[in-house]
Coordinates of C-alpha atoms in Angstrom, one line a residue:
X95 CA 22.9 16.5 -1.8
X96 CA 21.0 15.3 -5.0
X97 CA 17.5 14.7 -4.2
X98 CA 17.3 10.8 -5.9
X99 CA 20.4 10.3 -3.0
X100 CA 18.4 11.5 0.1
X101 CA 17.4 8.7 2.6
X102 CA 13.9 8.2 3.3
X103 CA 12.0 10.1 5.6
X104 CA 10.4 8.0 8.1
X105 CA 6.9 8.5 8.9
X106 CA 6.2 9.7 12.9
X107 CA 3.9 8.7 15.1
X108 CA 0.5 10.3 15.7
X109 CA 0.4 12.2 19.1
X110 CA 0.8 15.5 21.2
X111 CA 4.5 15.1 21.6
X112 CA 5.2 14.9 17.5
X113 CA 2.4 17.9 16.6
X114 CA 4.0 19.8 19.1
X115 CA 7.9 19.6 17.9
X116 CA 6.9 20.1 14.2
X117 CA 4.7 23.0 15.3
X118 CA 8.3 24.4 17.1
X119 CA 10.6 23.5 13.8
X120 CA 7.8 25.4 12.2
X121 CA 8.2 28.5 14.1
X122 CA 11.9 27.9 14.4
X123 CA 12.6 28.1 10.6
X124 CA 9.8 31.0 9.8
X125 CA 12.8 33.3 9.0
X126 CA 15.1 30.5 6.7
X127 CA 11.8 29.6 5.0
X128 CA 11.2 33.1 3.9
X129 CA 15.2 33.8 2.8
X130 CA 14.9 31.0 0.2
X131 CA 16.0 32.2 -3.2
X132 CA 14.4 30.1 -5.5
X133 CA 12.1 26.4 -5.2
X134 CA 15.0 24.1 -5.0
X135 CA 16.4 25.3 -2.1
X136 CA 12.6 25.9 -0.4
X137 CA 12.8 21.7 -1.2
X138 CA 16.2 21.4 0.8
X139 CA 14.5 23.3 3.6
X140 CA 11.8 21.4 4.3
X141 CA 13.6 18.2 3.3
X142 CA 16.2 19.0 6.2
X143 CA 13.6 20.8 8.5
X144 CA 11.9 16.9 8.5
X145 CA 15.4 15.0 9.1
X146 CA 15.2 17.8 12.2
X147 CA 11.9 16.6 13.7
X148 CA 13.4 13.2 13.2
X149 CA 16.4 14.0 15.0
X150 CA 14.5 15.5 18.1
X151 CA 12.1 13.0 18.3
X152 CA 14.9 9.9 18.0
X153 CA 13.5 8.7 15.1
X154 CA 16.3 6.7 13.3
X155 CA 16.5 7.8 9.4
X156 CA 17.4 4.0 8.5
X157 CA 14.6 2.6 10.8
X158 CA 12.2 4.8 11.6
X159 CA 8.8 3.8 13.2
X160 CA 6.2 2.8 10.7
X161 CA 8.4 3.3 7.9
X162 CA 6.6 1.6 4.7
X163 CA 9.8 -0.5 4.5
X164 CA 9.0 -2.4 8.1
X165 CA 5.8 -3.3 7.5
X166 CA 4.8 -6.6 7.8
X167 CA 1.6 -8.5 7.3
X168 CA 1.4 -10.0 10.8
X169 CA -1.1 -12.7 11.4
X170 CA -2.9 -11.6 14.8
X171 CA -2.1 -14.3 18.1
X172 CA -5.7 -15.3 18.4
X173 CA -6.0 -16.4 14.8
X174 CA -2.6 -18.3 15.2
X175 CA -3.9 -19.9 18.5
X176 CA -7.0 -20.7 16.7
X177 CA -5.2 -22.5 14.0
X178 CA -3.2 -24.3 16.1
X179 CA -6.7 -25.6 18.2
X180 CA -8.3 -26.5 15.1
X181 CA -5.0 -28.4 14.0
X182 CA -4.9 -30.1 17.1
X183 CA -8.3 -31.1 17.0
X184 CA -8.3 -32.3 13.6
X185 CA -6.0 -34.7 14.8
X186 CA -8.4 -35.9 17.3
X187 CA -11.2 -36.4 14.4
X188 CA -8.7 -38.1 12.4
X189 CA -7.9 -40.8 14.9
X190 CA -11.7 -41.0 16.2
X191 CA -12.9 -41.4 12.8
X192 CA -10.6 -44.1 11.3
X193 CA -11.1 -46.2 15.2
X194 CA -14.9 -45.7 14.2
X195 CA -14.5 -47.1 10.4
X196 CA -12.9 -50.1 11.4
X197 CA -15.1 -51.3 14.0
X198 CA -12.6 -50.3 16.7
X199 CA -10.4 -53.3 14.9
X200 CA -7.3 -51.0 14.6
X201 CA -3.7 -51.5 15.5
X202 CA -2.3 -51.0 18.6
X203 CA -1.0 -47.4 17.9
X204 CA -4.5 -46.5 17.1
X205 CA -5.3 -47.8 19.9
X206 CA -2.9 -46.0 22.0
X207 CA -3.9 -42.2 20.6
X208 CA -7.0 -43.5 21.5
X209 CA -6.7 -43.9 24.9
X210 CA -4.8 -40.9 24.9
X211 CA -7.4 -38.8 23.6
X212 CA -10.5 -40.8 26.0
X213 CA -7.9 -39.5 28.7
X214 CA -7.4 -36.2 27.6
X215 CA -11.3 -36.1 27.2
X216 CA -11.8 -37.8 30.8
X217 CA -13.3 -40.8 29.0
X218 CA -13.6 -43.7 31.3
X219 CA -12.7 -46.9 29.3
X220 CA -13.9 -49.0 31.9
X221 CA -17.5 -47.6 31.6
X222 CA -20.1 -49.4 29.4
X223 CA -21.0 -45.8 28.0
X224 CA -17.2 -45.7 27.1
X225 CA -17.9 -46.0 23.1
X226 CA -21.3 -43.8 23.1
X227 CA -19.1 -41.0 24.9
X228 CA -16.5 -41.1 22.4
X229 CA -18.5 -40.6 19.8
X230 CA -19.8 -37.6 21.6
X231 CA -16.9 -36.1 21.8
X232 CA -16.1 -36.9 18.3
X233 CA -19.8 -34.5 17.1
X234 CA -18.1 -32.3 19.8
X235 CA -15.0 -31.9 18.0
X236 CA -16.5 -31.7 14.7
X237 CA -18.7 -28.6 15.5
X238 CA -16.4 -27.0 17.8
X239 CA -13.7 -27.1 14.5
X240 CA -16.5 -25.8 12.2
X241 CA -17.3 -23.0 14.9
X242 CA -13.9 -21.5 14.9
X243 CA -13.4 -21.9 11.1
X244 CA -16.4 -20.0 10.8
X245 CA -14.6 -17.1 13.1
X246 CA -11.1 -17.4 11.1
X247 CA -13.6 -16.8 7.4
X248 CA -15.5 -13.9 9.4
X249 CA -12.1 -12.4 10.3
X250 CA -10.7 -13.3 6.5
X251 CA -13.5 -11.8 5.1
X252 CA -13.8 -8.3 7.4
X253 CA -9.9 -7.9 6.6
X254 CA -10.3 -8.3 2.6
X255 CA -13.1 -5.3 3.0
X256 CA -10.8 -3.6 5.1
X257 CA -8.4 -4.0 2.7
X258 CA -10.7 -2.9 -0.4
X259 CA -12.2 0.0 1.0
X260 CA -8.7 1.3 1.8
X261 CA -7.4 0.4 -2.0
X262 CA -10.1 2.2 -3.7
X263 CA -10.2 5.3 -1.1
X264 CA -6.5 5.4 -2.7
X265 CA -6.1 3.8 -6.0
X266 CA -9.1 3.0 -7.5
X267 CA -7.2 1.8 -10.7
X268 CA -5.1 -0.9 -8.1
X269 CA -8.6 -1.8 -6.6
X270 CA -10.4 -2.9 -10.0
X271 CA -7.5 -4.3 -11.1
X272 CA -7.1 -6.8 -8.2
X273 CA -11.1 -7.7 -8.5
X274 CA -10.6 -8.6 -12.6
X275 CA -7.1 -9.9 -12.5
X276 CA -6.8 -13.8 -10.7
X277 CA -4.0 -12.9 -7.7
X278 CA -1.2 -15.5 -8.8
X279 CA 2.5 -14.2 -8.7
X280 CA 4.1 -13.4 -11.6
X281 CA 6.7 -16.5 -12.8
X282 CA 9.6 -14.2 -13.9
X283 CA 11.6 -12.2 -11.8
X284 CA 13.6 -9.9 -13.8
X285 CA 12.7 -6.6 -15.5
X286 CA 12.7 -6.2 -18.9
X287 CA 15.5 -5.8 -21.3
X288 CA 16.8 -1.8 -20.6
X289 CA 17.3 -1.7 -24.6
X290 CA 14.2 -3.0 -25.0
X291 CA 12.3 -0.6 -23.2
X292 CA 13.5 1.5 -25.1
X293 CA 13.3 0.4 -28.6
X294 CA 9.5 0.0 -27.8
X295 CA 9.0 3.6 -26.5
X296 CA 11.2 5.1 -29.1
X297 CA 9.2 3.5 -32.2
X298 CA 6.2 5.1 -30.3
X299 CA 7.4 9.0 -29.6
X300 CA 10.6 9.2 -31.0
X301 CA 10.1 8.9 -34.4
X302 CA 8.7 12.2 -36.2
X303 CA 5.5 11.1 -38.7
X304 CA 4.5 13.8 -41.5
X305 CA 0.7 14.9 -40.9
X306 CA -1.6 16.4 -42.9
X307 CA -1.9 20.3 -42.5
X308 CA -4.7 21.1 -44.7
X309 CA -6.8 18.8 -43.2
X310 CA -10.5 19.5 -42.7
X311 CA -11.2 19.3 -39.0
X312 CA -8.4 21.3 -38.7
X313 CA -10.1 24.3 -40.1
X314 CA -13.1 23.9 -38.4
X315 CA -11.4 23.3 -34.9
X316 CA -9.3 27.1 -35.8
X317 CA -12.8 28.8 -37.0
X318 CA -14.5 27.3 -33.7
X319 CA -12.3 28.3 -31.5
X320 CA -11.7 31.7 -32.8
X321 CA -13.9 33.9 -30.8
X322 CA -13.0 32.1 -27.1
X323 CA -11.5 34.4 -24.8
X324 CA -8.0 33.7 -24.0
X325 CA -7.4 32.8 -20.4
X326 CA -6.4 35.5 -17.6
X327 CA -2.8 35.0 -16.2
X328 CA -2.9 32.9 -13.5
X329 CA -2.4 34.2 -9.6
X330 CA -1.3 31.8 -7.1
X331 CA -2.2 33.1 -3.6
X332 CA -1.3 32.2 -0.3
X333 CA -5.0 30.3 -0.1
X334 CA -4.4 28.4 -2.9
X335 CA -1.4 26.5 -1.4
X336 CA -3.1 26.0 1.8
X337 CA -6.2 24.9 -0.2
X338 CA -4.4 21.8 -2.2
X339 CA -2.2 20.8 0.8
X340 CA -5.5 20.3 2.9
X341 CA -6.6 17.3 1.0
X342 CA -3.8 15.9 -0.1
X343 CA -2.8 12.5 1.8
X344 CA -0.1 12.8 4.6
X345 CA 2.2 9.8 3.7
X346 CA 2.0 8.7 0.1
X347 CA 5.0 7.2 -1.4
X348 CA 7.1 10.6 -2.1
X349 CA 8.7 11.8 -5.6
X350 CA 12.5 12.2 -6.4
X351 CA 12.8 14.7 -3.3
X352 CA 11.7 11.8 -1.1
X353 CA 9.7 14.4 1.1
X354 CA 6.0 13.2 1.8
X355 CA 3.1 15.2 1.6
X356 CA 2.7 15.8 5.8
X357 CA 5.8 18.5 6.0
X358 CA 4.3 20.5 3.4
X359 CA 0.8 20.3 5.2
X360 CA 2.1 20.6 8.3
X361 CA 5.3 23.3 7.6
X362 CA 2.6 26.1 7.4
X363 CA 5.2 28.8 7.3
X364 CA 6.8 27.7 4.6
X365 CA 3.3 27.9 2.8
X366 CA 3.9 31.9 1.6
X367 CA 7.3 30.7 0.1
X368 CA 5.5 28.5 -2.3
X369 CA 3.1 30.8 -3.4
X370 CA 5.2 33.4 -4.6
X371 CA 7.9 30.4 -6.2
X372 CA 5.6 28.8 -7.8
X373 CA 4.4 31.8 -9.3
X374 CA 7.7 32.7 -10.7
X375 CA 8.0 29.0 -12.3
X376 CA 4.4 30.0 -14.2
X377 CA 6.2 33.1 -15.5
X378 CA 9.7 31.7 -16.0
X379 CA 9.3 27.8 -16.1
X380 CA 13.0 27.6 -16.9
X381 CA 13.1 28.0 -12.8
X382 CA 11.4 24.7 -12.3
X383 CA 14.1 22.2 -11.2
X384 CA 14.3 19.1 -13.3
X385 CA 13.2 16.5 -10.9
X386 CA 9.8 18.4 -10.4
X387 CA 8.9 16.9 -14.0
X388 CA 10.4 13.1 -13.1
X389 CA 8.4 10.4 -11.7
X390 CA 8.8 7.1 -11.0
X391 CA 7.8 4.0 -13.6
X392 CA 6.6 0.9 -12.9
X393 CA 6.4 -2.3 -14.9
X394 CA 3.1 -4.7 -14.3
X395 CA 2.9 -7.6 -16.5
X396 CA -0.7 -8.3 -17.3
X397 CA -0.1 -12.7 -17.5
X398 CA 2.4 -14.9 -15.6
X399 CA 4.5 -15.2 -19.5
X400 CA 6.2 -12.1 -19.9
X401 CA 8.6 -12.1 -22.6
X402 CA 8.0 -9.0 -24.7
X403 CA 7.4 -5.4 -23.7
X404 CA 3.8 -5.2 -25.2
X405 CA 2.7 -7.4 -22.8
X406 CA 3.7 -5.2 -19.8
X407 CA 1.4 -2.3 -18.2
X408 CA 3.2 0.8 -17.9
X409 CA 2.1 3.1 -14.7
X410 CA 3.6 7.0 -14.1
X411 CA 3.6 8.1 -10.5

């Protein structure tokens, strides 16, 4: 199967029961991992070792658990109950402060919310304190509504840090761009013209330009660099591998293979297999397979007018 046509992987859940049946494919597959002929079919492995892990753990492929796909920006139940209190209450200020305008000279449907709201307050209209206690109630309102909307900005505010500190731990580049750039949706909808794209890029790399050889920096760069020693062949070692995949973050958004970063951390047996392969793509790069050198382009247009390519950004992932 073509990498670009796998399905998704979908990320599993963190506990026990998952570490210990990736820890058991692991072992399972120490024998196919080591039989793999070149890195292309190391890729297949893992790939299908992960759709195994999946399978045990009755992880659907289409809608896995956590899968970037299902994720939604839910608003939390307290914050919508808290809007709906202050909404309701706003109500109750509106009605208490137009009765109050207008001398209590209102109409008779004012009137009525009126004595809906004394009620629901257990107002006594009949008392001579009936008016002093609803304007009570009315300051009561008022600072209750400014005491919740203070806990709704805390909560706003906590989540946008949240939100930040996770950004730039990961893309930096995303995170200043969101503090420079006003957050307003793009008005168009479409990408740009495929010729286009193309037309634009190909003026750029695909025409050859005539240099100058002789120039001067030229020779000085040459004479400079003339006594450096070149650099030793490079040996990729078993610690290597296990050194880079330590870092590296479990479940960023995959290349072309659509495997994520955690089987390769957590595959450790497969580890060997990719020293000595990637070795052999150092000394014979024709080995590399193709899609190793692919990534994924996106288009972000830097105004809401986008009509020409210039005014796009172009990012390489």
């Amino acid at each position: 199967m073509p990498p670009d046509q796998r399905p998704m992987i979908p990320k599993i859940p963190y506990n026990s029961k998952c570490y210990n049946m990736v820890n058991d494919v692991n072992d399972a597959l120490k024998n196919t991992f080591a039989s793999s002929g070149n890195i292309h079919q190391t890729h297949g492995f893992v790939y299908f070792a992960a759709l195994t892990v999946c399978f045990l753990l009755n992880i659907s492929i289409e809608n896995g658990p956590n899968t970037r796909c299902n994720r939604r920006n839910s608003i939390p139940p307290w914050k919508l109950r808290l809007e709906r209190k202050i909404d309701a209450m706003r109500k109750h200020i509106g009605v208490l402060t137009h009765y109050f305008a207008n001398n209590c000279n209102v109409s008779e449907k004012v009137k009525t919310k009126v004595r809906n709201i004394s009620s629901y307050a257990r107002i006594k209209s009949w008392k001579p304190d009936y008016l002093q206690k609803l304007r009570i109630y009315l300051e009561e309102l008022q600072q209750k509504v400014k005491a919740l909307g203070f806990r709704i900005r805390k909560y706003n505010k906590r989540t946008q840090r949240y939100h930040q500190n996770k950004m730039f731990n990961s893309n930096q580049k995303k995170f200043y761009r969101s503090l420079s750039e006003p957050q307003q949706p793009s008005t168009q909808t479409s990408a740009p013209n495929e010729g286009d794209v193309f037309n634009y890029w190909n003026n750029i790399w695909g025409i050859e330009q005539q240099h100058n050889q002789n120039a001067t920096w030229i020779r000085e760069e040459t004479n400079r660099f003339q006594n450096i020693t070149p650099m030793l062949n490079t040996i990729i070692t078993l610690s290597d591998v296990q050194r880079a995949v330590r870092y590296i973050q479990n479940w960023k958004s995959p290349g072309p293979d659509k495997i994520q970063n955690y089987w390769f951390k957590y595959f450790t047996n497969v580890h060997p297999v990719l020293a000595t392969q990637f070795q052999e793509c150092l000394r014979t790069p024709d080995r590399l397979p193709k899609y190793f050198t692919e990534g994924v382009t996106y288009t972000l247009p830097k105004s809401l007018v986008n009509k020409v390519i210039h005014k796009y950004t172009w990012e390489f992932f």
